[in-house]
Coordinates of C-alpha atoms in Angstrom, one line a residue:
X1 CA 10.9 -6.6 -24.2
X2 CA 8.2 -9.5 -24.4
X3 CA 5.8 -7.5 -25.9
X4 CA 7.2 -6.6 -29.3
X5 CA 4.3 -4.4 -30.6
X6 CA 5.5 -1.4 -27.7
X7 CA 7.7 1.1 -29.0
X8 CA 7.9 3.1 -25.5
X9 CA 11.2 2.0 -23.1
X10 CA 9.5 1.0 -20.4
X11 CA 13.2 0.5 -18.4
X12 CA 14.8 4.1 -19.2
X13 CA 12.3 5.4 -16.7
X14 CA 13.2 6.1 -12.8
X15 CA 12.5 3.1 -11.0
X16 CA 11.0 5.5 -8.0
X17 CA 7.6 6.7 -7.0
X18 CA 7.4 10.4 -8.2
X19 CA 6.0 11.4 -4.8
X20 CA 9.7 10.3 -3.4
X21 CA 11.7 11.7 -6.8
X22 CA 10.6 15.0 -6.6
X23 CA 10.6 15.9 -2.5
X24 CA 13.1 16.6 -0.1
X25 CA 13.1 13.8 2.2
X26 CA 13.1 15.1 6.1
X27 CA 14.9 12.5 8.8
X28 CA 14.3 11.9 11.8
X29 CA 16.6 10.4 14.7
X30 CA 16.4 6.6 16.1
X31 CA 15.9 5.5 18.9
X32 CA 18.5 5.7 21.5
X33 CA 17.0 5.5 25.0
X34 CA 14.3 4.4 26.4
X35 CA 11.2 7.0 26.5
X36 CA 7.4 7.4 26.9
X37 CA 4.7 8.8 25.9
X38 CA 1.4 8.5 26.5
X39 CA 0.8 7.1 22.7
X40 CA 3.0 5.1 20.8
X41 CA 2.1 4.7 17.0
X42 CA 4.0 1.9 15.5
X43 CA 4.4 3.1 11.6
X44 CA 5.4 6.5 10.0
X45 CA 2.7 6.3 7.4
X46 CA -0.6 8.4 6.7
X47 CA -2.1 6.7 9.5
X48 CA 0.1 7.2 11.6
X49 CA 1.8 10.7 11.2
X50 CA -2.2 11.7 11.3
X51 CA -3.2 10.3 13.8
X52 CA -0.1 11.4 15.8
X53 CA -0.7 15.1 14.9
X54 CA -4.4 15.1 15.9
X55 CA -3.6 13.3 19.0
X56 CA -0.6 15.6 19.4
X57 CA -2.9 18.8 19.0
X58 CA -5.3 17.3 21.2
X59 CA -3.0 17.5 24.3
X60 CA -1.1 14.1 24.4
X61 CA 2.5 12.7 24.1
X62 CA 3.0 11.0 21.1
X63 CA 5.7 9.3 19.4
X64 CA 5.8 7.8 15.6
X65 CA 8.3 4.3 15.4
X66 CA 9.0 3.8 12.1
X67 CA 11.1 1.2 11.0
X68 CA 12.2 2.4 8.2
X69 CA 11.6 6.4 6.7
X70 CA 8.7 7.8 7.5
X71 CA 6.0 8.2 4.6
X72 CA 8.5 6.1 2.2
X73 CA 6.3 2.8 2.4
X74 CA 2.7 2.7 0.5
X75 CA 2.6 5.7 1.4
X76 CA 4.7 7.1 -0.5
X77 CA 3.8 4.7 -3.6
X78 CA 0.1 5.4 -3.9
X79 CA -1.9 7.5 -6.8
X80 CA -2.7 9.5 -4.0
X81 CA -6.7 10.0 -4.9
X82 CA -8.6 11.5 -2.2
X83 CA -11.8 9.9 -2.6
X84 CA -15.1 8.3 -1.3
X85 CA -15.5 6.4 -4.9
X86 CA -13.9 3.0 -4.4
X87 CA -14.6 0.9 -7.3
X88 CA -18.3 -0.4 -7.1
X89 CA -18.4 -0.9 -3.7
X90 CA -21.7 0.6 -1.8
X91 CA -24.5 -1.8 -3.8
X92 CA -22.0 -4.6 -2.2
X93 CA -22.0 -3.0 1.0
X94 CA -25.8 -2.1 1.6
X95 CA -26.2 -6.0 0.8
X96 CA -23.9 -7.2 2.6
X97 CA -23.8 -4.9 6.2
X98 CA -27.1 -2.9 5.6
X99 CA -27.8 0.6 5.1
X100 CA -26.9 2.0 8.3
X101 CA -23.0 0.7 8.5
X102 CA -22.7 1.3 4.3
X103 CA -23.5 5.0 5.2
X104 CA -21.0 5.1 7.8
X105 CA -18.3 4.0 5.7
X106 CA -19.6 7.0 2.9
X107 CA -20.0 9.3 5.6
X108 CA -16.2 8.5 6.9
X109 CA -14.7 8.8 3.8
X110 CA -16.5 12.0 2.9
X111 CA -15.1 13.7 6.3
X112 CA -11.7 12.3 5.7
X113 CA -11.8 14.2 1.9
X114 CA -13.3 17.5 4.4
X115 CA -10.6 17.2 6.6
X116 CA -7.9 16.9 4.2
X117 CA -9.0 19.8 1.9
X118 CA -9.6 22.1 5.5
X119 CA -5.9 21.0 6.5
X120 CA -4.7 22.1 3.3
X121 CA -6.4 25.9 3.2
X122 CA -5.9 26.1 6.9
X123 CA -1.7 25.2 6.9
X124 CA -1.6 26.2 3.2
X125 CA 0.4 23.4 2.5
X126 CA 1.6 23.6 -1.5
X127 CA 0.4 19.6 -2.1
X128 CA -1.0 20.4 -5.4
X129 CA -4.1 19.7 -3.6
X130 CA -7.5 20.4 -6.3
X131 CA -10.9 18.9 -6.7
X132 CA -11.7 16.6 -9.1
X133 CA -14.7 14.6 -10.2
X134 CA -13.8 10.6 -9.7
X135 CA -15.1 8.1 -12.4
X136 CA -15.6 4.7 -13.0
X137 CA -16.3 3.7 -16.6
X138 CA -16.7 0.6 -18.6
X139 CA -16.2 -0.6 -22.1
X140 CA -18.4 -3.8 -21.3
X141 CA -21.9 -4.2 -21.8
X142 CA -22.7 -6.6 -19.1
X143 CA -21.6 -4.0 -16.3
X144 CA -23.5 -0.9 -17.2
X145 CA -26.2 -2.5 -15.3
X146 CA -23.8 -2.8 -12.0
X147 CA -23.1 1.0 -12.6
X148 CA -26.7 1.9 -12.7
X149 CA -26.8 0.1 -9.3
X150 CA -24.2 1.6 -7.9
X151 CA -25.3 4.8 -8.7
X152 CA -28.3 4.0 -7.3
X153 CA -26.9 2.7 -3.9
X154 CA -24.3 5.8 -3.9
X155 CA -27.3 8.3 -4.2
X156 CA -29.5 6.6 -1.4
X157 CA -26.5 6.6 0.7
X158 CA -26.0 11.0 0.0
X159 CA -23.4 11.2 -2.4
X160 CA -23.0 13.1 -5.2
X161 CA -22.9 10.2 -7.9
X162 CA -24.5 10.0 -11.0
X163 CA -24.7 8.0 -14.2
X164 CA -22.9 9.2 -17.0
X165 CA -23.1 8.1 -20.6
X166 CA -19.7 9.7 -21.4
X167 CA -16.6 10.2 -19.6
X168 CA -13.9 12.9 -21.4
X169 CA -11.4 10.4 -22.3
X170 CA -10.0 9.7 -25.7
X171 CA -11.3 6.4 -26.2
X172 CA -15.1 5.1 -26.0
X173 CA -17.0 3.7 -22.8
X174 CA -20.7 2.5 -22.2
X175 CA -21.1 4.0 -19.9
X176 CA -19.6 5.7 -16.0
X177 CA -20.6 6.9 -12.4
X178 CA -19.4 9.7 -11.5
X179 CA -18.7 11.4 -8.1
X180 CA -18.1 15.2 -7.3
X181 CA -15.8 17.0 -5.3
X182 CA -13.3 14.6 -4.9
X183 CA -9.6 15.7 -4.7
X184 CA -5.7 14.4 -5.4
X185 CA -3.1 15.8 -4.1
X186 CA 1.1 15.0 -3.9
X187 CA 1.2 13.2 -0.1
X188 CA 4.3 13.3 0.4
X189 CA 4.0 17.4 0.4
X190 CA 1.4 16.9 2.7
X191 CA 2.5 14.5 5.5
X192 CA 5.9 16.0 5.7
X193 CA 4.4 19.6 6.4
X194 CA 2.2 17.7 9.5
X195 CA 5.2 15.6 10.9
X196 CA 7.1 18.8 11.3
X197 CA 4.3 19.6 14.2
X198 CA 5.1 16.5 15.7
X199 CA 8.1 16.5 17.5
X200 CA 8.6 18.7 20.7
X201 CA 6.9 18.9 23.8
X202 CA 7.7 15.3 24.9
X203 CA 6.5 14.1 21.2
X204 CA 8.8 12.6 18.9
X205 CA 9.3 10.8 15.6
X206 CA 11.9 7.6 15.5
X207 CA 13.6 6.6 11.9
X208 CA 15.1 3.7 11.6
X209 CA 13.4 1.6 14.9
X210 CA 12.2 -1.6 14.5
X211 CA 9.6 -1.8 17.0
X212 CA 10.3 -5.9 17.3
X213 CA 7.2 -7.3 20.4
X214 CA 4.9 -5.5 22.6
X215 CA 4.3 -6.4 26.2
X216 CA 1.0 -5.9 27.1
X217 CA -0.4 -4.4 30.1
X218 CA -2.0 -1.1 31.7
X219 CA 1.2 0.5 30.3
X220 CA 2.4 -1.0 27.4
X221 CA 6.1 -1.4 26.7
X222 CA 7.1 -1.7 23.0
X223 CA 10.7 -3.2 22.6
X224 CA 12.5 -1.8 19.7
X225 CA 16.1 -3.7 17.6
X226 CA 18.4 -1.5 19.3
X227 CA 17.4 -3.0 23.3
X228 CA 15.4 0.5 24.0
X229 CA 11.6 0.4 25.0
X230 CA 9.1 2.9 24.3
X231 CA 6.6 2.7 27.2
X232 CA 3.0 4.0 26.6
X233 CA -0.7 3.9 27.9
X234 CA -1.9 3.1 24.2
X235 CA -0.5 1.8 20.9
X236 CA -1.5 2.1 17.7
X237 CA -0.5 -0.6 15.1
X238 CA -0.3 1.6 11.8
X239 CA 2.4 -1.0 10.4
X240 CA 0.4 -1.6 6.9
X241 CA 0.3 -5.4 7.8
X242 CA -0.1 -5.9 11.3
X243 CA 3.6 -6.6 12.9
X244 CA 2.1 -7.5 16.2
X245 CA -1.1 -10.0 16.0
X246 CA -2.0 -10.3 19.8
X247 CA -4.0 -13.4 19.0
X248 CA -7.0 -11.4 16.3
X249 CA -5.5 -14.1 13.7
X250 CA -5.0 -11.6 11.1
X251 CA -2.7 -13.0 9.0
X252 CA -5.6 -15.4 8.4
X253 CA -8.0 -12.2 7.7
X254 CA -5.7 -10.1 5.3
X255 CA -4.6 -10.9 1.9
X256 CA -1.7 -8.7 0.2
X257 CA -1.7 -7.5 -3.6
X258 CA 0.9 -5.3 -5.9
X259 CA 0.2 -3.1 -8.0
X260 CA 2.2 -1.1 -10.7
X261 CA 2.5 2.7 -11.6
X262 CA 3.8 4.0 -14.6
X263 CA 4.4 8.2 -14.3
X264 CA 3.9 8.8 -18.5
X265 CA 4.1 12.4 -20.4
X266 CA 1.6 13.0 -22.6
X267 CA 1.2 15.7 -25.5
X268 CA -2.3 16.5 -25.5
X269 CA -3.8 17.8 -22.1
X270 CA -5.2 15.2 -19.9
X271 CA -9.1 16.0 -18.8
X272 CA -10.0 16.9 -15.4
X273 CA -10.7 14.1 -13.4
X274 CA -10.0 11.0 -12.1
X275 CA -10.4 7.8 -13.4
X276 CA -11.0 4.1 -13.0
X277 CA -12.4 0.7 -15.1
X278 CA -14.4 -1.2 -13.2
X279 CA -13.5 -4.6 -15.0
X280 CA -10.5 -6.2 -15.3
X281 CA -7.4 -5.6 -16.2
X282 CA -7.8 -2.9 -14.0
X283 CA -6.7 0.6 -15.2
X284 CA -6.5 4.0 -13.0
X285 CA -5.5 7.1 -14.7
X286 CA -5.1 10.8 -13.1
X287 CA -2.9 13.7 -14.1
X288 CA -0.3 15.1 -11.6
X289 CA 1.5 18.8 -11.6
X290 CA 5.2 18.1 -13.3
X291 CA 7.7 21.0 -13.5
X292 CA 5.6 23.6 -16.0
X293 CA 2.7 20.3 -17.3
X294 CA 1.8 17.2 -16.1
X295 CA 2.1 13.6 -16.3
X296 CA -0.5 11.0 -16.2
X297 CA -0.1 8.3 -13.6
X298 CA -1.3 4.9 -15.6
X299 CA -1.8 2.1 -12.7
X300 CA -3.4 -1.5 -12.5
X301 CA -2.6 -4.8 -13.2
X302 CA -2.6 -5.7 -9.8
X303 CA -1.7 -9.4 -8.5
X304 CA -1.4 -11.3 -5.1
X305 CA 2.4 -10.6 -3.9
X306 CA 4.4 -13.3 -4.4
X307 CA 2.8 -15.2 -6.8
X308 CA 4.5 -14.1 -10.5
X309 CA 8.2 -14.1 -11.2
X310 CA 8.2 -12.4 -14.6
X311 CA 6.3 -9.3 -13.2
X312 CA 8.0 -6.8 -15.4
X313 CA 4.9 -8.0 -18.0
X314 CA 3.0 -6.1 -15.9
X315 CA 5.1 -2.7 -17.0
X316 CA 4.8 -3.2 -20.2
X317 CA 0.9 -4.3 -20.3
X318 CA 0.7 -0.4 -18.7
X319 CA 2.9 1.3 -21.3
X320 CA 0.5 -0.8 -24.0
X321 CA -2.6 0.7 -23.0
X322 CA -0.8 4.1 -22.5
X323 CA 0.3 3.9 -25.7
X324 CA -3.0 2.8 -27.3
X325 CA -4.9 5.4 -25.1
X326 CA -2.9 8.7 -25.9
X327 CA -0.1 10.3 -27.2
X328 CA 2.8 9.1 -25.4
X329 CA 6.1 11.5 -25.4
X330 CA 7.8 9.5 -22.5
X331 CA 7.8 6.7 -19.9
X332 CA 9.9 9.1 -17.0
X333 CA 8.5 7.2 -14.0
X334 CA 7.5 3.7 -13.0
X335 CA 7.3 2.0 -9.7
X336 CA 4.5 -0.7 -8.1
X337 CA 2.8 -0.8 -4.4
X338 CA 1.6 -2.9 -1.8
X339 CA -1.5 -3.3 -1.1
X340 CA -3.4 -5.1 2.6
X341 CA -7.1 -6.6 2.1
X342 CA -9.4 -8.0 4.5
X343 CA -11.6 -10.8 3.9
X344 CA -14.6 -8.9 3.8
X345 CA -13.4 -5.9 1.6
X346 CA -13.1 -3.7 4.8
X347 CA -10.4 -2.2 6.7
X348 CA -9.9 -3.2 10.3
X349 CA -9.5 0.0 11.9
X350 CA -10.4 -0.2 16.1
X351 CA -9.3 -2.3 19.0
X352 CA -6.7 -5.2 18.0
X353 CA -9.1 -7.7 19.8
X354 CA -11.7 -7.2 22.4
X355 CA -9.2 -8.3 25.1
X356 CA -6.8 -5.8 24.2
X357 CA -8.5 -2.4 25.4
X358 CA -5.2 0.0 25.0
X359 CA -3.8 -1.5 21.8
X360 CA -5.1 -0.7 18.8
X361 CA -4.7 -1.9 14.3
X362 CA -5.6 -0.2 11.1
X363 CA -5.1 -2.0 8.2
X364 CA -6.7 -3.4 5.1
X365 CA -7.5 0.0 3.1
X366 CA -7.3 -2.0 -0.1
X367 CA -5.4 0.8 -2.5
X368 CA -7.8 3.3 -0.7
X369 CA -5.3 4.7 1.6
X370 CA -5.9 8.2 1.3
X371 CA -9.1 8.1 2.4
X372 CA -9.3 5.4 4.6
X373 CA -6.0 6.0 6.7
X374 CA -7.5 9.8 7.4
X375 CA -10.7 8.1 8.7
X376 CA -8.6 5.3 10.6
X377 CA -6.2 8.3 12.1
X378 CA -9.9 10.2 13.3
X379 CA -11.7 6.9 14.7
X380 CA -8.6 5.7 16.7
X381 CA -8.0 9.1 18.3
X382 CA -11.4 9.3 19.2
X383 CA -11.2 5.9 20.6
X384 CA -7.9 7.0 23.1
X385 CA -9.9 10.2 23.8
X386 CA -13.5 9.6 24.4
X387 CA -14.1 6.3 24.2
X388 CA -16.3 5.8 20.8
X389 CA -16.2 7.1 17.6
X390 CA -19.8 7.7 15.1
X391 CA -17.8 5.9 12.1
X392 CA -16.2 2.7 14.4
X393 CA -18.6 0.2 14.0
X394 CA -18.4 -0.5 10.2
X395 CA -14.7 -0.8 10.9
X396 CA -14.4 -2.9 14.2
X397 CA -11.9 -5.5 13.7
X398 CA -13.9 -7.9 15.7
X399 CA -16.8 -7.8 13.3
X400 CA -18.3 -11.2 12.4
X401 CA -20.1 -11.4 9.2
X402 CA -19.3 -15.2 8.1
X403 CA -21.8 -14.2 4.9
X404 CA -19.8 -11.7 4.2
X405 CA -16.2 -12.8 4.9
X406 CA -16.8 -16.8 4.8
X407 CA -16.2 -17.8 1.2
X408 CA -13.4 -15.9 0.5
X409 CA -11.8 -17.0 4.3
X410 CA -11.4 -20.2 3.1
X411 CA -10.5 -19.7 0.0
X412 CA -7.7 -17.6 1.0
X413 CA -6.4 -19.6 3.5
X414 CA -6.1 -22.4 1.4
X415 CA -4.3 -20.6 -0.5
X416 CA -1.7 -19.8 1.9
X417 CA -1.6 -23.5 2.6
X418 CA -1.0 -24.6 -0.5
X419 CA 1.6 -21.8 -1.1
X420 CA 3.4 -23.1 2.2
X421 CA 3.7 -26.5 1.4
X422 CA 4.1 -26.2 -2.8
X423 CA 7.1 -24.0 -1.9
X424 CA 8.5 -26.8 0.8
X425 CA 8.5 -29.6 -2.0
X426 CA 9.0 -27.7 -5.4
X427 CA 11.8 -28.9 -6.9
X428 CA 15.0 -27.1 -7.6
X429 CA 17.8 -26.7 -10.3
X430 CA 20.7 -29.2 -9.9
X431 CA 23.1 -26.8 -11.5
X432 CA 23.9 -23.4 -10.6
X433 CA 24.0 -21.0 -13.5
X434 CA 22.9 -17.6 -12.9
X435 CA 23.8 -14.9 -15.1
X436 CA 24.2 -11.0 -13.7
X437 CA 21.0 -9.7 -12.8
X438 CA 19.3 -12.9 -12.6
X439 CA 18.0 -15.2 -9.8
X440 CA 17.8 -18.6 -8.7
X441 CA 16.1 -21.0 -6.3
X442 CA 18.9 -23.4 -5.4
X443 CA 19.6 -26.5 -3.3
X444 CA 21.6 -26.3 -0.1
X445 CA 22.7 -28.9 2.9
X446 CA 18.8 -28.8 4.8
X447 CA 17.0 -27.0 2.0
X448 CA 16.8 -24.6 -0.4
X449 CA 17.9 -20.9 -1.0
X450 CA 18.0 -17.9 -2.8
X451 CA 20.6 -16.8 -5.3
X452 CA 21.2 -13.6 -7.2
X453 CA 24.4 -12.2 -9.2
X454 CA 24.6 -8.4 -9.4
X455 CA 25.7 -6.3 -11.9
X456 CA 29.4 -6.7 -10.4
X457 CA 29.3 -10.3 -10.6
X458 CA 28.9 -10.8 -7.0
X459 CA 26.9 -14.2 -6.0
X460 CA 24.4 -13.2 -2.9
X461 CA 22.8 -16.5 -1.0
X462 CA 19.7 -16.1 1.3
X463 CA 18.0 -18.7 3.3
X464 CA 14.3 -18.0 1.5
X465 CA 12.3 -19.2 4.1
X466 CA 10.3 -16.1 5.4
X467 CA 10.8 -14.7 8.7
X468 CA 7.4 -13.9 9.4
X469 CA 5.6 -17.7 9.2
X470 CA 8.2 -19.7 7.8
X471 CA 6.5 -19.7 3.8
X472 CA 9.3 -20.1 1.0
X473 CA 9.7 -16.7 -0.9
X474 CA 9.9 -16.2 -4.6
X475 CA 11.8 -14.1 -6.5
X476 CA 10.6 -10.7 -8.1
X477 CA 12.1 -9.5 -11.2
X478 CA 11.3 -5.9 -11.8
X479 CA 12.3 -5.3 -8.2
X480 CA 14.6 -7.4 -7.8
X481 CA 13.6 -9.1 -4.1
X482 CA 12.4 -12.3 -2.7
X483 CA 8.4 -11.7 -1.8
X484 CA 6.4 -14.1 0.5
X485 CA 2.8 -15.4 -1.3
X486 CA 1.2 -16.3 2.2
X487 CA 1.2 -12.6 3.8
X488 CA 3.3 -10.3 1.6
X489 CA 7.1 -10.0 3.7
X490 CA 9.7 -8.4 1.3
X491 CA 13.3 -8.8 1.4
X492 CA 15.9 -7.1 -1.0
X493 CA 18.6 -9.6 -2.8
X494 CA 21.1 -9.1 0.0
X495 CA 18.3 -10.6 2.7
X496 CA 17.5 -7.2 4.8
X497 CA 13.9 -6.9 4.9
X498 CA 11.8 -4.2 3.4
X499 CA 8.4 -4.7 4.2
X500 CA 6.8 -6.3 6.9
X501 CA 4.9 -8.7 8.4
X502 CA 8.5 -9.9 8.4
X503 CA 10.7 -7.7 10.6
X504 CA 14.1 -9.8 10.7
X505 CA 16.4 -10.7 7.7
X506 CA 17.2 -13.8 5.8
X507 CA 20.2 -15.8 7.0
X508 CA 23.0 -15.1 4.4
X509 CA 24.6 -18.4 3.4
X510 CA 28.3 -18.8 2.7
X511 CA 28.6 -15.1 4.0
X512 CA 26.7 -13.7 1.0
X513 CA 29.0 -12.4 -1.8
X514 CA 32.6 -13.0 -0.3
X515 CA 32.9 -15.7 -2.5
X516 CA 32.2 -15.3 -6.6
X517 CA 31.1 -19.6 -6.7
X518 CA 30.5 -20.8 -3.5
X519 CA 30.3 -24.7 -3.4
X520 CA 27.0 -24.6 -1.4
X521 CA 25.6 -28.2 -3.7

């Protein structure tokens, strides 16, 4: 390991979100005919396994395409806090939108922790589902003024926050908010009991469907990877990143970031609550149920996707501060997630564009999924039922707010442009030597490519131009795929694609790993 002051094995641990390790994964049928419905949801995450099942009990046809398993995306890799307490947000908000639209957003996410908890008691779903105070702290002077604003902004906008001097950790802080009557639960307990409600009655769920272009109209008609069409009177886009654009530009509006997770075992009991810095490096830490204990779920350290290689660093700067924070007994868990941020630190949750009346996004939760996919699930069946919704407008994806959004638009989009071209003209290595489990960027006949050698000593090839915009990808070591730094595609060693923008694979080159050396210089 590179840091030679841990003494905990990071890489013994299950390289697999606990939420996935310790359910019994449901599946569902793909698609294999065409069918509709009178709304299509395009994604089997929270968003949209909610917002089917309220749309569903509200009378209406639905049916969930996912692409992959349903709930298994960032869904299923969150830390799965239910809260309104997202960083130190509402001071920024008030100055930014006003009063009016920052209460909105508090109000939203308050219902969405409401309608969670009365979903809970009234299916009595076993989710491990408890309250729990929320916290951000600091061990920096310069922001205990910030948190004294916040509080302040929280408390004029009716929350329960308040400033503590103390948070019930075992190391010192200056100083923390603290919100009550937040919750955490296991999500993947709790979606899978609602999807069960979904299919019958003319409503299904899809597995396995890449839903690949919409064609837009009155009626809709969504065509799928296997030649079937799902036609419907609405769509919902709950894709994470946005797989269909319809002209809103939002691969210029949305950034993408990973995160990492490690799942530790402590010996001393972890206190109740949940908890959060509000400097960088950024650290989250909350206990979870685990057999007859608990673990503690250590998370931060949180980049832009595609921009490291050597990202198992990020691992082992977790297990440091777990180690340095508690009693450690074992690393058992560790996986990372992906993240979609708007320009303006908002989600886009409402009509895809003005022009597009029947099709409809939410996206951009920024690692505050839990929340903010319940809210986007309640707005957008609102929307496709009665027309408005009280919490839309701070949402509205056609908001324009160039004080708000401006700086960071450019500067992101410069980004991307210098990520698309740097990647066109960076050099590669002239000779191919790739030991098993490592990764190359190699030369081919019109270009470049990926290379990787397994653990069988099998050579795979990939064309590593992404499929989504045409960026070059770059190779990620603790997970072992080619990610895209412009808008956050994923695609495993092998070229199938994992996470979208991006729905097609990379061309294999020299048929992949049929051949051990293939001359491809």
């Amino acid at each position: 390991m590179a840091n030679t002051t841990l003494d905990l094995d990071v890489y013994s641990s299950t390289q697999e979100p606990y939420w996935l390790a310790s359910t019994k994964k449901p599946e569902y049928p793909t698609l294999e005919k065409d069918i509709s419905v009178d709304v299509a949801i395009v994604g089997g995450g929270m968003v949209g396994i909610t917002s089917a099942y309220i749309l569903k009990n509200k009378g209406l046809k639905v049916a969930i395409i996912e692409g992959h398993r349903i709930a298994q995306g960032t869904t299923g890799h969150t830390t799965a806090k239910i809260t309104s307490q997202h960083g130190l947000i509402y001071d920024k908000l008030i100055t930014k939108f006003g009063e009016e639209k920052a209460k909105q957003y508090a109000n939203a996410n308050e219902a969405a922790i409401d309608f969670i908890a009365n979903l809970v008691q009234e299916k009595n779903i076993d989710c491990d589902f408890s309250r729990r105070p929320a916290y951000v702290y600091t061990q920096r002077d310069e922001y205990v003024k910030k948190l004294e604003k916040e509080v302040e902004a929280a408390s004029k906008l009716g929350l329960k926050a308040s400033y503590e001097a103390t948070v019930p950790l075992p190391f010192q802080v200056k100083g923390a908010i603290k919100f009550a009557d937040q919750a955490q639960f296991h999500p993947l307990k709790y979606l899978y009991k609602l999807a069960k409600e979904i299919p019958g009655d003319g409503s299904y769920i899809f597995e396995l469907s890449k839903v690949l272009d919409i064609e837009e109209g009155e009626t809709c008609k969504l065509l799928t990877s296997h030649g079937h069409k799902v036609t419907a009177s609405q769509v919902i886009i709950a894709s994470h990143f946005p797989f269909y654009d319809g002209f809103g530009m939002y691969f210029t509006k949305i950034h993408v970031e990973k995160s990492y997770v490690l799942g530790v075992k402590i010996r001393d009991k972890f206190p109740e609550g949940m908890f959060i810095t509000a400097e960088e490096p950024g650290r989250s830490l909350r206990s979870q149920r685990y057999k007859d204990s608990e673990i503690i779920l250590v998370g931060g350290e949180h980049h832009k996707t595609g921009s490291e290689i050597q990202t198992n660093i990020h691992y082992e700067n977790l297990a440091k501060f777990a180690q340095e924070s508690f009693d450690v007994q074992e690393i058992l868990y560790r996986w990372s997630t992906q993240d979609c941020t708007t320009v303006d630190g908002l989600p886009y949750i409402g009509h895809l564009t003005s022009k597009t009346p029947n099709l409809f996004v939410a996206t951009g939760f920024a690692k505050w999924g839990m929340t903010n996919s319940t809210v986007a699930a309640n707005i957008l069946a609102d929307l496709i039922t009665q027309g408005e919704s009280p919490f839309a407008p701070v949402y509205d994806p056609a908001r324009i707010n160039i004080m708000a959004a401006g700086p960071t638009l450019v500067s992101q989009n410069l980004d991307v442009a210098v990520k698309f071209v740097s990647g066109k003209i960076s050099s590669a290595p002239q000779n191919l030597d790739i030991k098993r489990g490592e990764a190359q960027v190699i030369k081919v006949e019109g270009g470049k490519a990926g290379a990787y050698r397994d653990e069988n000593d099998e050579l795979f090839v990939v064309d590593i131009t992404c499929t989504h915009l045409g960026c070059e990808l770059v190779w990620n070591e603790a997970e072992k795929t080619w990610d895209c730094p412009c808008h956050g595609s994923r695609f495993n060693y092998k070229g199938e694609n994992i996470e979208g923008p991006a729905f097609l694979n990379l061309k294999q080159i020299d048929e992949g790993p049929n051949k051990k050396d293939p001359n491809i210089f």
